């Protein structure tokens, strides 16, 4: 009888859950006095921000494994408790509550998505819990509160750098195309603001939804305005690569500028030779920084492939900064001490040398670089397909 | 033309009442097994941490309002709508924009019009606005039935999402609106999580009461008749389109209410919260709980939220794949549930 098997399934399921919980609780209790530092991690492990969240989580696991293998912090290990905040405020709030309330965590590394960050930040600020993100770039986060920090540079900074690069390269009229997402939209807005401030003029602007696959109509419109250059801000590598490819197919030979997404490995594969000469203004790891190369090496050893190297480095540095502050405070429940330590600290790691945090918890001392995509023959796994031209001009 | 009288007898019988629910629950081992698991899961969550349980409870209450209201349309009237999230978003954005205060004028990124209304003034506006849009949309949608209706409601969800994303001067587009005000009465602010849970549960109670009143009234019986045989109901002299429009608007207003509460609870909304997927999950909840039963929708929402949040407690998952593994387990559990109860946990009507 079907009913019978249904009941049996329920009983078995219940038993399995009960057993697992009992085992999990048992595990908690026999840790004794060598209890590890418990740190929360919130990343977009599923959903729209998955690529970023996964890379960020992997980098943090790598850093913690290194620290623990080297003997921990004064003999105490670090334990990361990972929760999925997706890219949504709702999931970020429940993940936050789970971490702070169930696990009793006072320090949270994350999130990888600005929307999730803005959802949980008011709670963290009210509870006095530190949130420390390596990836969230929305400019609004600067005002989110005293306990909110990030090593990710605000989109506002990227925009200023982009505007300056365009102007310095002699571009006077610009056409822009961007994906309708907070990141891409923010980059475009800030870039255009700086470009216009310097005296440039935007002659055409287009936007596209994330699921678009053909851009020829919009690109033709941009080209008919006859701009000196085209600026592209994408959130997905597919659209980023496709736009570059279709621009060249339409016969455009002028310069193309972008942010980091269109020079990602997937995007370059899609664009092929059309991407050669594409310039991107982005946060990238300095090839001369030994620490950065070392981190990329160990990441490649552990996970096989490197994507989003800067964000990987940022997440990695976050863990080491956390470890340093834990060494100073010696208590993972002391969020205030940890916050003061962050305000105080000056750090040299994978993403930069001698950077610190200002009174809004924004990172200072990092800068974006200009990279240029190499011809297809010269692209290797080591150079990620492009060469770094140098830092963005300030004036 | 022949009229199937058994269908009409069925419709009358299907009208819900607590007595019938009890009769149904009596000797129903599956239901008790379900309730046992739910009860145990609730106790488990509260024992783990009250703050966490409160936030899960709030998520449940908001989803339950949505599920109960969607069930009025899908379960009782037989119109499979996947556009419910559109009204949810409309409610959320209306509250978010109406309560936005002067702080927004100083933002570096896109500023929006500021009204600075208190929450309890903005909420009725949001409900009315969702209702108004539902009237406009519903007049058009009334021309469609069955599978075509699914497609047009799908279209509505897409349109709503794109409006939220692209009407940037009002919604701030992809940036989302943050620092949305919490409700306040006089000097008493619902800023504590427990107070807010109480508020949402109170509204849920109101929605359940209204829905119950609707489905047990003669109006509700006509809706059931429409679901069973629209033409036959028309032959009996009922203006079917009026009934369908009315329930569509009522349901949309309830979704608008849920949206307003959601915006105030998260204090941050962006278009990502109102994607089509949310609508699909909502239809899942309604079917999971059981079509054409209010209790079923409540049960469905509880089971779904507990499953999803309960996934956080699965031990021994590799830290690198913890998120994906949980989603896979959730998917498998839903498949198993549907396999054994295609009519839902307590439902009797099948799509």
XYZ file of C-alpha atoms in Angstrom:
746
model
C 0.000 0.000 0.000
C 1.296 3.402 -0.970
C 0.321 5.053 2.281
C 2.525 2.626 4.122
C 5.671 3.483 2.192
C 4.916 7.200 2.542
C 4.837 6.890 6.300
C 7.992 4.870 6.247
C 9.744 7.553 4.218
C 8.720 10.206 6.724
C 9.881 8.080 9.611
C 13.212 7.428 7.945
C 13.633 11.098 7.062
C 12.859 12.140 10.609
C 15.295 9.609 11.963
C 18.022 10.766 9.596
C 17.572 14.411 10.586
C 17.472 13.554 14.280
C 20.608 11.462 14.051
C 22.461 14.118 12.117
C 21.476 16.783 14.617
C 22.523 14.650 17.561
C 25.845 13.988 15.874
C 26.265 17.677 15.048
C 25.531 18.701 18.627
C 27.874 16.040 19.977
C 30.607 17.440 17.778
C 30.108 20.909 19.209
C 30.574 19.788 22.772
C 33.892 17.988 22.750
C 35.964 20.933 21.539
C 37.128 21.786 25.046
C 39.345 24.744 25.827
C 41.148 24.758 22.465
C 38.024 26.308 20.987
C 38.568 27.913 17.573
C 37.817 31.514 16.662
C 34.388 31.381 15.020
C 33.965 33.722 12.082
C 30.862 33.982 9.906
C 31.021 34.054 6.130
C 28.132 35.230 3.959
C 28.476 34.828 0.197
C 26.199 34.512 -2.830
C 26.789 30.794 -3.212
C 23.744 30.273 -5.427
C 21.749 32.585 -7.672
C 22.846 35.577 -9.761
C 26.075 36.367 -7.883
C 27.274 32.771 -7.764
C 30.545 33.270 -9.671
C 31.747 35.963 -7.292
C 30.494 34.259 -4.163
C 32.135 30.965 -5.045
C 35.518 32.542 -5.803
C 35.349 34.586 -2.632
C 34.396 31.594 -0.481
C 37.147 29.453 -2.038
C 39.766 32.136 -1.400
C 38.675 32.420 2.233
C 38.804 28.654 2.718
C 42.290 28.671 1.219
C 43.500 31.429 3.530
C 42.028 29.768 6.616
C 43.551 26.412 5.678
C 46.951 28.116 5.392
C 46.597 29.878 8.735
C 45.421 26.729 10.503
C 48.155 24.587 8.988
C 50.710 27.091 10.219
C 49.418 26.603 13.768
C 46.502 29.043 13.914
C 46.507 32.298 15.860
C 48.508 31.813 19.044
C 47.574 28.166 18.885
C 43.873 28.739 18.279
C 42.396 27.697 14.953
C 39.973 29.718 12.853
C 36.642 28.171 11.999
C 34.586 29.685 9.172
C 30.824 29.194 9.273
C 29.567 29.658 5.725
C 26.033 30.805 4.918
C 24.422 31.475 1.561
C 23.058 35.017 1.363
C 22.246 34.660 -2.353
C 22.039 38.108 -3.879
C 18.948 39.110 -1.968
C 18.169 41.173 1.097
C 15.742 38.564 2.451
C 18.211 35.679 2.354
C 20.929 37.899 3.678
C 18.797 38.807 6.707
C 17.995 35.182 7.578
C 21.614 34.164 6.977
C 22.746 37.036 9.206
C 20.327 36.041 11.959
C 21.397 32.420 11.736
C 25.062 33.360 12.086
C 24.666 35.851 14.910
C 21.896 34.148 16.815
C 22.477 30.422 16.361
C 26.249 30.408 15.966
C 26.865 33.466 18.140
C 29.210 35.020 15.615
C 30.250 38.665 16.049
C 32.431 39.056 12.986
C 31.099 38.337 9.524
C 33.161 38.303 6.350
C 30.870 39.169 3.451
C 28.824 39.637 1.471
C 29.769 39.282 -2.174
C 26.705 41.169 -3.407
C 25.881 44.805 -2.672
C 22.150 44.089 -2.364
C 22.738 41.444 0.288
C 25.156 43.803 2.057
C 22.617 46.626 2.219
C 19.978 44.192 3.492
C 21.980 42.946 6.490
C 24.045 46.072 7.226
C 21.336 47.895 9.244
C 20.981 44.834 11.501
C 24.737 44.502 11.938
C 24.998 48.188 12.749
C 22.227 47.920 15.367
C 23.639 44.731 16.922
C 27.244 45.890 16.864
C 28.379 43.099 14.567
C 31.247 43.722 12.156
C 30.557 43.080 8.472
C 33.656 43.050 6.330
C 33.270 42.595 2.594
C 35.858 41.977 -0.085
C 33.510 42.329 -3.031
C 30.561 44.686 -2.482
C 31.162 47.832 -4.542
C 27.900 49.835 -4.309
C 28.761 53.438 -3.307
C 25.827 53.573 -0.838
C 27.641 51.091 1.426
C 30.033 53.889 2.468
C 27.183 55.362 4.542
C 25.981 52.009 5.900
C 27.534 52.406 9.330
C 30.390 52.227 11.783
C 30.701 48.438 11.785
C 30.629 48.044 7.994
C 33.997 47.717 6.240
C 35.193 46.636 2.828
C 38.394 46.063 0.922
C 36.430 46.325 -2.338
C 36.836 49.715 -3.936
C 33.585 51.634 -4.378
C 32.206 51.940 -7.914
C 32.592 55.679 -7.420
C 36.391 55.274 -7.350
C 36.345 53.117 -10.471
C 34.222 55.734 -12.227
C 36.616 58.545 -11.373
C 39.564 56.511 -12.623
C 37.728 55.582 -15.825
C 36.792 59.192 -16.576
C 40.388 60.266 -16.090
C 41.773 57.508 -18.317
C 39.367 58.407 -21.119
C 40.307 62.063 -20.903
C 44.040 61.351 -20.747
C 43.777 59.154 -23.850
C 42.407 62.088 -25.804
C 38.790 60.911 -25.948
C 36.390 63.850 -26.212
C 33.096 62.276 -27.345
C 31.895 58.998 -25.858
C 29.095 56.483 -26.410
C 28.169 54.158 -23.542
C 26.385 50.832 -23.284
C 25.699 49.076 -20.008
C 23.798 46.200 -18.488
C 20.897 47.227 -16.238
C 22.400 46.073 -12.948
C 23.498 48.041 -9.924
C 27.164 47.392 -10.574
C 27.216 48.159 -14.327
C 24.872 51.097 -13.893
C 26.999 52.496 -11.081
C 30.182 52.210 -13.122
C 28.638 53.973 -16.086
C 27.168 56.759 -14.026
C 30.360 57.503 -12.120
C 32.530 57.228 -15.240
C 30.342 59.594 -17.218
C 30.170 62.048 -14.333
C 33.966 62.278 -14.155
C 34.338 62.321 -17.948
C 31.885 65.199 -18.257
C 33.540 67.002 -15.380
C 36.796 66.940 -17.322
C 34.988 68.409 -20.343
C 33.990 65.340 -22.360
C 30.627 64.794 -23.981
C 28.434 61.681 -24.063
C 26.836 61.485 -27.502
C 24.854 58.252 -27.136
C 23.871 55.860 -24.355
C 22.198 52.444 -24.439
C 21.181 49.917 -21.794
C 20.312 46.258 -22.037
C 18.662 43.649 -19.829
C 20.777 40.763 -18.544
C 19.173 38.103 -20.726
C 19.784 39.956 -24.045
C 21.834 38.019 -26.623
C 21.823 40.272 -29.679
C 23.032 43.858 -29.442
C 23.391 44.873 -33.099
C 20.472 47.318 -33.151
C 21.666 49.127 -30.054
C 25.290 49.123 -31.190
C 24.361 50.505 -34.608
C 22.609 53.364 -32.839
C 25.747 54.058 -30.789
C 27.996 53.980 -33.861
C 25.757 56.330 -35.835
C 26.559 59.008 -33.243
C 30.197 58.693 -34.351
C 31.919 58.754 -30.945
C 35.691 58.876 -30.303
C 35.351 55.785 -28.133
C 32.819 53.356 -26.692
C 32.547 52.533 -23.009
C 31.064 49.184 -22.034
C 29.902 48.192 -18.547
C 28.650 44.616 -18.240
C 27.774 42.357 -15.347
C 27.788 39.056 -17.230
C 30.776 37.823 -19.191
C 28.563 36.482 -21.976
C 27.065 39.867 -22.809
C 30.409 41.620 -22.285
C 32.186 39.343 -24.762
C 29.357 39.357 -27.269
C 29.149 43.148 -27.379
C 32.875 43.471 -28.087
C 32.574 40.869 -30.846
C 29.507 42.436 -32.441
C 31.033 45.935 -32.306
C 33.956 44.733 -34.421
C 31.625 42.786 -36.710
C 29.749 46.008 -37.368
C 32.997 47.526 -38.625
C 33.868 49.715 -35.632
C 37.626 50.230 -35.390
C 37.932 52.850 -32.673
C 38.935 52.216 -29.071
C 36.701 50.316 -26.615
C 36.949 50.846 -22.856
C 35.332 48.706 -20.226
C 35.441 47.578 -16.625
C 36.651 44.142 -15.530
C 33.885 41.838 -16.791
C 34.570 42.013 -20.581
C 38.217 40.973 -19.974
C 37.225 37.888 -17.974
C 38.342 34.539 -19.393
C 34.849 33.577 -20.631
C 34.271 36.946 -22.262
C 37.637 36.822 -24.033
C 36.845 33.341 -25.337
C 33.565 34.623 -26.788
C 35.044 37.795 -28.274
C 38.128 36.045 -29.662
C 40.383 38.282 -31.716
C 37.820 41.093 -31.637
C 38.883 41.807 -28.060
C 42.488 42.574 -28.987
C 43.351 46.093 -27.862
C 40.320 46.380 -25.578
C 41.258 48.499 -22.583
C 39.744 47.865 -19.195
C 40.016 50.026 -16.096
C 39.885 47.609 -13.219
C 41.211 46.563 -9.914
C 43.853 44.018 -10.813
C 46.657 42.331 -8.999
C 50.011 43.962 -9.540
C 52.328 41.577 -11.456
C 55.233 42.952 -9.427
C 53.557 42.067 -6.116
C 55.100 38.771 -5.005
C 52.399 38.115 -2.440
C 49.728 38.327 -5.160
C 51.515 35.861 -7.423
C 52.000 33.506 -4.502
C 48.285 33.617 -3.669
C 47.292 33.003 -7.285
C 49.685 30.034 -7.374
C 48.237 28.384 -4.279
C 44.690 29.092 -5.450
C 45.444 27.440 -8.789
C 46.998 24.449 -7.015
C 43.948 23.986 -4.855
C 41.097 24.756 -7.253
C 42.652 24.186 -10.675
C 41.681 27.492 -12.239
C 41.874 31.178 -11.405
C 38.947 33.487 -12.115
C 38.406 37.065 -10.943
C 41.963 37.314 -9.539
C 41.530 40.668 -7.826
C 38.378 39.664 -5.963
C 40.044 36.420 -5.016
C 42.944 38.391 -3.600
C 40.598 40.754 -1.798
C 38.740 37.901 -0.089
C 42.070 36.266 0.773
C 43.437 39.461 2.308
C 40.242 39.899 4.343
C 40.950 36.631 6.147
C 44.540 37.593 6.930
C 43.468 41.037 8.154
C 40.884 39.280 10.322
C 43.562 36.926 11.652
C 45.825 39.860 12.500
C 43.035 41.652 14.351
C 42.090 38.475 16.207
C 45.702 38.162 17.268
C 45.472 41.671 18.731
C 42.078 41.330 20.424
C 42.310 37.612 21.214
C 38.522 37.336 21.330
C 36.111 36.593 18.494
C 33.231 38.058 20.551
C 34.849 41.475 20.845
C 33.332 43.221 17.832
C 34.193 46.709 19.103
C 37.831 45.814 19.550
C 37.843 44.244 16.123
C 36.293 47.365 14.600
C 38.869 49.616 16.257
C 41.594 47.314 15.003
C 40.292 47.672 11.441
C 40.245 51.471 11.708
C 43.785 51.296 13.010
C 45.353 48.711 10.729
C 47.599 49.278 7.736
C 47.925 46.198 5.619
C 50.079 44.878 2.793
C 48.752 41.843 1.039
C 47.734 40.457 -2.325
C 45.694 43.439 -3.500
C 48.047 46.212 -2.498
C 50.727 47.561 -0.255
C 50.074 49.779 2.751
C 46.314 50.159 2.453
C 44.005 51.073 5.327
C 40.422 52.058 6.132
C 38.999 55.571 6.422
C 36.386 56.707 8.957
C 33.568 55.308 6.795
C 35.140 51.861 6.618
C 36.114 52.442 2.983
C 39.461 51.136 1.835
C 42.088 53.765 0.983
C 45.481 53.294 -0.616
C 44.349 50.964 -3.395
C 44.070 52.024 -7.009
C 42.689 50.728 -10.256
C 44.946 49.876 -13.171
C 44.537 50.037 -16.947
C 44.902 46.712 -18.738
C 45.034 46.000 -22.484
C 43.912 42.737 -24.065
C 46.640 40.887 -25.994
C 46.236 39.284 -29.450
C 44.770 35.764 -29.226
C 48.148 34.095 -29.797
C 49.738 35.792 -26.785
C 46.965 35.029 -24.295
C 47.978 32.481 -21.692
C 46.595 31.284 -18.411
C 49.297 33.164 -16.570
C 48.662 36.601 -18.069
C 44.848 36.105 -18.125
C 44.861 37.350 -21.726
C 45.911 40.923 -21.030
C 48.828 43.048 -19.918
C 48.752 45.684 -17.227
C 49.618 49.103 -18.670
C 49.858 50.859 -15.307
C 47.920 52.787 -12.716
C 45.054 55.073 -13.700
C 46.082 58.744 -14.018
C 44.816 60.908 -11.200
C 44.566 64.141 -13.157
C -25.948 21.078 -24.055
C -25.436 18.810 -21.113
C -24.495 20.063 -17.693
C -22.477 17.880 -15.372
C -24.404 18.097 -12.103
C -21.902 16.093 -10.088
C -19.380 18.872 -10.612
C -21.737 21.364 -8.999
C -22.397 19.086 -6.041
C -18.633 18.739 -5.713
C -18.157 22.482 -5.717
C -20.574 23.004 -2.907
C -18.914 20.311 -0.876
C -15.467 21.739 -1.413
C -16.256 24.990 0.320
C -13.999 25.116 3.319
C -14.919 25.157 6.977
C -12.937 24.284 10.097
C -15.320 21.450 10.801
C -14.566 19.907 7.457
C -10.879 20.381 8.072
C -11.162 18.521 11.357
C -13.134 15.734 9.732
C -10.453 15.554 7.108
C -7.648 15.578 9.671
C -9.215 12.869 11.795
C -7.486 9.572 11.193
C -5.281 11.170 8.551
C -1.871 9.877 9.555
C 0.014 11.711 6.841
C -1.274 15.048 8.054
C -0.352 14.283 11.641
C 3.069 13.108 10.559
C 3.507 16.406 8.724
C 2.359 18.432 11.692
C 4.686 16.461 13.934
C 7.684 17.234 11.731
C 6.701 20.877 11.506
C 6.209 21.117 15.246
C 9.537 19.484 15.850
C 11.254 21.748 13.312
C 9.769 24.873 14.905
C 10.906 23.767 18.356
C 14.329 22.971 16.923
C 14.688 26.446 15.392
C 13.543 28.251 18.511
C 15.898 26.134 20.574
C 18.734 26.999 18.218
C 18.168 30.724 18.564
C 15.128 32.889 19.094
C 16.340 35.764 16.916
C 16.830 33.415 14.018
C 13.463 31.766 14.614
C 11.825 35.200 14.642
C 13.311 36.143 11.288
C 12.288 32.770 9.837
C 8.819 33.342 11.292
C 8.603 36.721 9.565
C 9.649 35.207 6.249
C 6.994 32.541 6.766
C 4.236 35.044 7.549
C 4.996 37.135 4.458
C 5.104 34.064 2.210
C 1.909 32.789 3.829
C 0.042 36.014 3.004
C 1.210 35.647 -0.587
C 0.327 31.944 -0.743
C -3.137 32.370 0.755
C -3.919 35.247 -1.608
C -2.570 33.379 -4.633
C -4.600 30.322 -3.678
C -7.774 32.401 -3.994
C -6.946 32.840 -7.678
C -5.191 29.571 -8.491
C -6.905 27.101 -6.190
C -10.420 28.439 -5.759
C -10.977 30.074 -9.135
C -8.705 27.881 -11.246
C -6.700 30.687 -12.861
C -3.058 29.622 -12.774
C -1.258 32.941 -12.336
C 2.517 33.246 -12.203
C 2.362 37.041 -12.110
C 1.688 37.394 -8.395
C 5.199 38.642 -7.715
C 4.375 41.722 -9.786
C 1.758 42.874 -7.275
C 4.063 41.923 -4.409
C 6.707 44.199 -5.938
C 4.229 47.002 -6.581
C 3.253 47.005 -2.914
C 6.876 46.921 -1.812
C 7.979 49.744 -4.083
C 4.982 51.912 -3.240
C 5.711 51.666 0.477
C 9.441 52.127 -0.068
C 8.994 55.260 -2.159
C 6.208 56.815 -0.096
C 8.119 56.387 3.158
C 11.454 57.587 1.732
C 12.649 60.688 3.509
C 14.881 63.630 2.854
C 18.036 61.560 3.327
C 17.625 60.446 -0.253
C 18.146 63.925 -1.627
C 21.771 63.879 -0.519
C 22.698 60.571 -2.072
C 25.468 60.576 -4.602
C 23.716 57.966 -6.680
C 20.280 58.436 -8.166
C 17.863 60.354 -5.964
C 14.138 59.578 -5.933
C 11.139 61.720 -5.065
C 10.731 61.948 -1.301
C 7.363 61.854 0.431
C 8.240 60.930 4.001
C 4.834 59.374 4.738
C 4.555 57.140 7.827
C 4.286 53.416 7.120
C 0.652 53.093 8.112
C -0.314 55.854 5.700
C 1.749 54.376 2.894
C 0.483 50.817 3.321
C -3.159 51.493 2.359
C -1.934 53.476 -0.649
C 0.211 50.520 -1.655
C -2.712 48.124 -1.312
C -4.989 50.410 -3.313
C -2.346 50.939 -5.964
C -1.804 47.202 -6.378
C -5.592 46.861 -6.624
C -5.840 49.587 -9.272
C -3.149 48.014 -11.402
C -4.904 44.673 -10.948
C -8.145 46.179 -12.264
C -6.398 47.499 -15.363
C -4.501 44.270 -15.937
C -7.445 42.078 -15.007
C -9.795 43.654 -17.556
C -7.404 42.529 -20.268
C -6.570 39.188 -18.650
C -10.239 38.271 -18.375
C -10.198 37.499 -22.074
C -7.815 34.606 -21.518
C -8.197 31.205 -19.927
C -6.231 28.121 -19.020
C -2.769 27.837 -20.510
C -2.981 31.184 -22.287
C -3.707 32.795 -18.926
C -0.492 31.310 -17.550
C 1.430 32.916 -20.389
C -0.078 36.370 -20.021
C 0.455 36.324 -16.250
C 4.052 35.305 -16.986
C 4.244 38.360 -19.237
C 2.939 40.549 -16.443
C 5.663 39.344 -14.064
C 8.330 40.133 -16.669
C 6.894 43.577 -17.365
C 6.676 44.405 -13.658
C 10.293 43.362 -13.115
C 11.472 45.492 -16.021
C 9.545 48.492 -14.785
C 11.212 48.167 -11.371
C 14.578 47.831 -13.082
C 14.251 50.601 -15.644
C 11.988 53.260 -14.156
C 15.064 54.589 -12.460
C 13.905 58.067 -11.567
C 11.326 56.485 -9.242
C 12.709 53.079 -8.231
C 16.471 53.793 -8.382
C 16.654 50.841 -10.766
C 19.189 48.186 -9.902
C 20.550 50.203 -6.949
C 17.440 49.427 -4.973
C 15.978 51.544 -2.198
C 17.486 51.231 1.251
C 16.770 52.593 4.715
C 13.048 51.986 4.306
C 11.198 53.101 7.433
C 9.856 50.629 9.985
C 6.188 51.062 10.971
C 5.354 53.369 13.861
C 2.205 54.242 15.787
C 2.660 57.537 17.574
C 5.964 57.166 19.375
C 5.978 53.378 19.311
C 8.191 52.074 16.529
C 8.071 48.473 15.360
C 11.841 48.314 15.139
C 12.243 45.201 17.241
C 12.122 41.969 15.290
C 9.546 40.434 17.634
C 7.188 43.400 17.367
C 7.457 43.234 13.617
C 6.725 39.517 13.610
C 3.622 40.207 15.697
C 2.525 42.868 13.214
C 3.019 40.590 10.196
C 1.242 37.701 11.907
C -1.651 40.020 12.756
C -1.928 40.978 9.095
C -1.669 37.302 8.138
C -4.559 36.581 10.484
C -6.565 39.336 8.830
C -5.831 37.966 5.364
C -6.768 34.426 6.417
C -9.995 35.733 7.955
C -10.940 37.676 4.824
C -10.060 34.734 2.581
C -12.061 32.378 4.760
C -15.013 34.726 4.606
C -14.703 34.901 0.823
C -14.483 31.169 0.162
C -17.306 30.221 2.516
C -19.636 32.901 1.134
C -21.878 32.438 -1.886
C -19.346 34.512 -3.783
C -16.716 31.863 -3.063
C -18.991 29.088 -4.233
C -19.437 30.834 -7.578
C -15.637 31.019 -7.858
C -15.385 27.283 -7.291
C -18.091 26.776 -9.889
C -16.058 28.856 -12.350
C -13.066 26.645 -11.718
C -15.055 23.473 -12.314
C -16.957 24.624 -15.377
C -16.890 28.219 -16.483
C -19.459 27.816 -19.247
C -21.911 25.976 -17.020
C -21.640 28.745 -14.439
C -22.329 31.292 -17.138
C -25.388 29.331 -18.212
C -26.682 29.675 -14.657
C -26.701 33.404 -15.196
C -23.539 34.469 -13.389
C -21.396 37.233 -14.895
C -18.267 35.121 -14.780
C -15.904 37.929 -15.817
C -17.012 40.117 -12.892
C -16.343 37.353 -10.408
C -12.961 36.587 -11.891
C -11.981 40.253 -11.918
C -13.119 40.728 -8.313
C -11.077 37.839 -6.910
C -8.084 38.833 -9.032
C -8.136 42.348 -7.580
C -8.649 41.142 -3.993
C -5.771 38.721 -4.350
C -3.536 41.427 -5.840
C -4.339 43.790 -2.965
C -3.308 41.126 -0.466
C -0.065 40.653 -2.381
C 0.447 44.420 -2.248
C 0.014 44.259 1.518
C 2.629 41.505 1.718
C 4.939 43.636 -0.418
C 4.576 46.637 1.867
C 5.391 44.520 4.913
C 8.324 42.921 3.109
C 9.844 46.287 2.148
C 9.536 47.577 5.687
C 10.980 44.379 7.149
C 14.074 44.093 4.952
C 14.477 47.907 4.855
C 16.092 47.317 1.469
C 14.497 46.256 -1.803
C 15.848 45.929 -5.309
C 14.358 44.358 -8.449
C 16.144 41.080 -7.627
C 13.594 40.411 -4.883
C 10.781 40.380 -7.457
C 12.030 38.069 -10.161
C 9.806 35.505 -11.843
C 11.441 32.721 -9.828
C 9.772 34.048 -6.672
C 6.414 33.637 -8.395
C 7.288 30.072 -9.315
C 8.259 29.280 -5.727
C 4.965 30.789 -4.661
C 3.005 28.546 -7.045
C 5.094 25.657 -5.640
C 4.036 26.582 -2.106
C 0.381 26.751 -3.098
C 0.507 23.395 -4.870
C 2.659 21.870 -2.123
C 0.140 22.897 0.513
C -2.866 22.001 -1.541
C -5.036 23.905 -3.960
C -8.319 25.361 -2.776
C -7.539 25.151 0.911
C -6.474 28.048 3.076
C -4.978 25.744 5.688
C -3.017 24.107 2.928
C -1.403 27.377 1.915
C -0.380 28.080 5.486
C 0.987 24.574 5.781
C 2.746 24.857 2.430
C 4.415 28.106 3.462
C 5.547 26.600 6.772
C 6.930 23.480 5.131
C 8.687 25.432 2.408
C 10.286 28.002 4.705
C 11.291 25.328 7.221
C 12.794 23.190 4.478
C 14.725 26.090 3.007
C 15.977 27.501 6.305
C 16.359 24.033 7.838
C 18.891 23.309 5.116
C 21.257 25.621 6.972
C 21.577 22.972 9.689
C 22.651 20.066 7.521
C 26.046 19.157 8.930
C 29.186 17.840 7.228
C 28.786 19.579 3.894
C 32.107 20.589 2.314
C 32.603 24.313 2.985
C 33.259 24.983 -0.687
C 29.921 23.611 -1.895
C 27.676 24.264 1.060
C 25.270 26.573 -0.796
C 24.762 24.389 -3.850
C 24.436 21.208 -1.815
C 21.634 22.745 0.226
C 19.750 23.799 -2.888
C 20.050 20.300 -4.331
C 18.715 18.731 -1.131
C 15.842 21.215 -1.095
C 14.996 20.355 -4.699
C 15.064 16.622 -4.034
C 12.832 17.014 -0.962
C 10.301 18.998 -3.000
C 10.313 16.345 -5.724
C 9.754 13.609 -3.141
C 6.896 15.567 -1.577
C 5.223 16.076 -4.945
C 5.760 12.446 -5.844
C 3.831 11.235 -2.823
C 1.284 14.019 -2.550
C 0.592 15.389 -6.034
C -2.565 17.004 -4.686
C -0.568 18.800 -1.992
C -0.307 18.191 1.734
C -3.985 18.747 2.497
C -5.466 19.593 -0.897
C -7.970 17.571 -2.853
C -8.176 19.458 -6.106
C -5.519 18.711 -8.712
C -4.480 21.066 -11.502
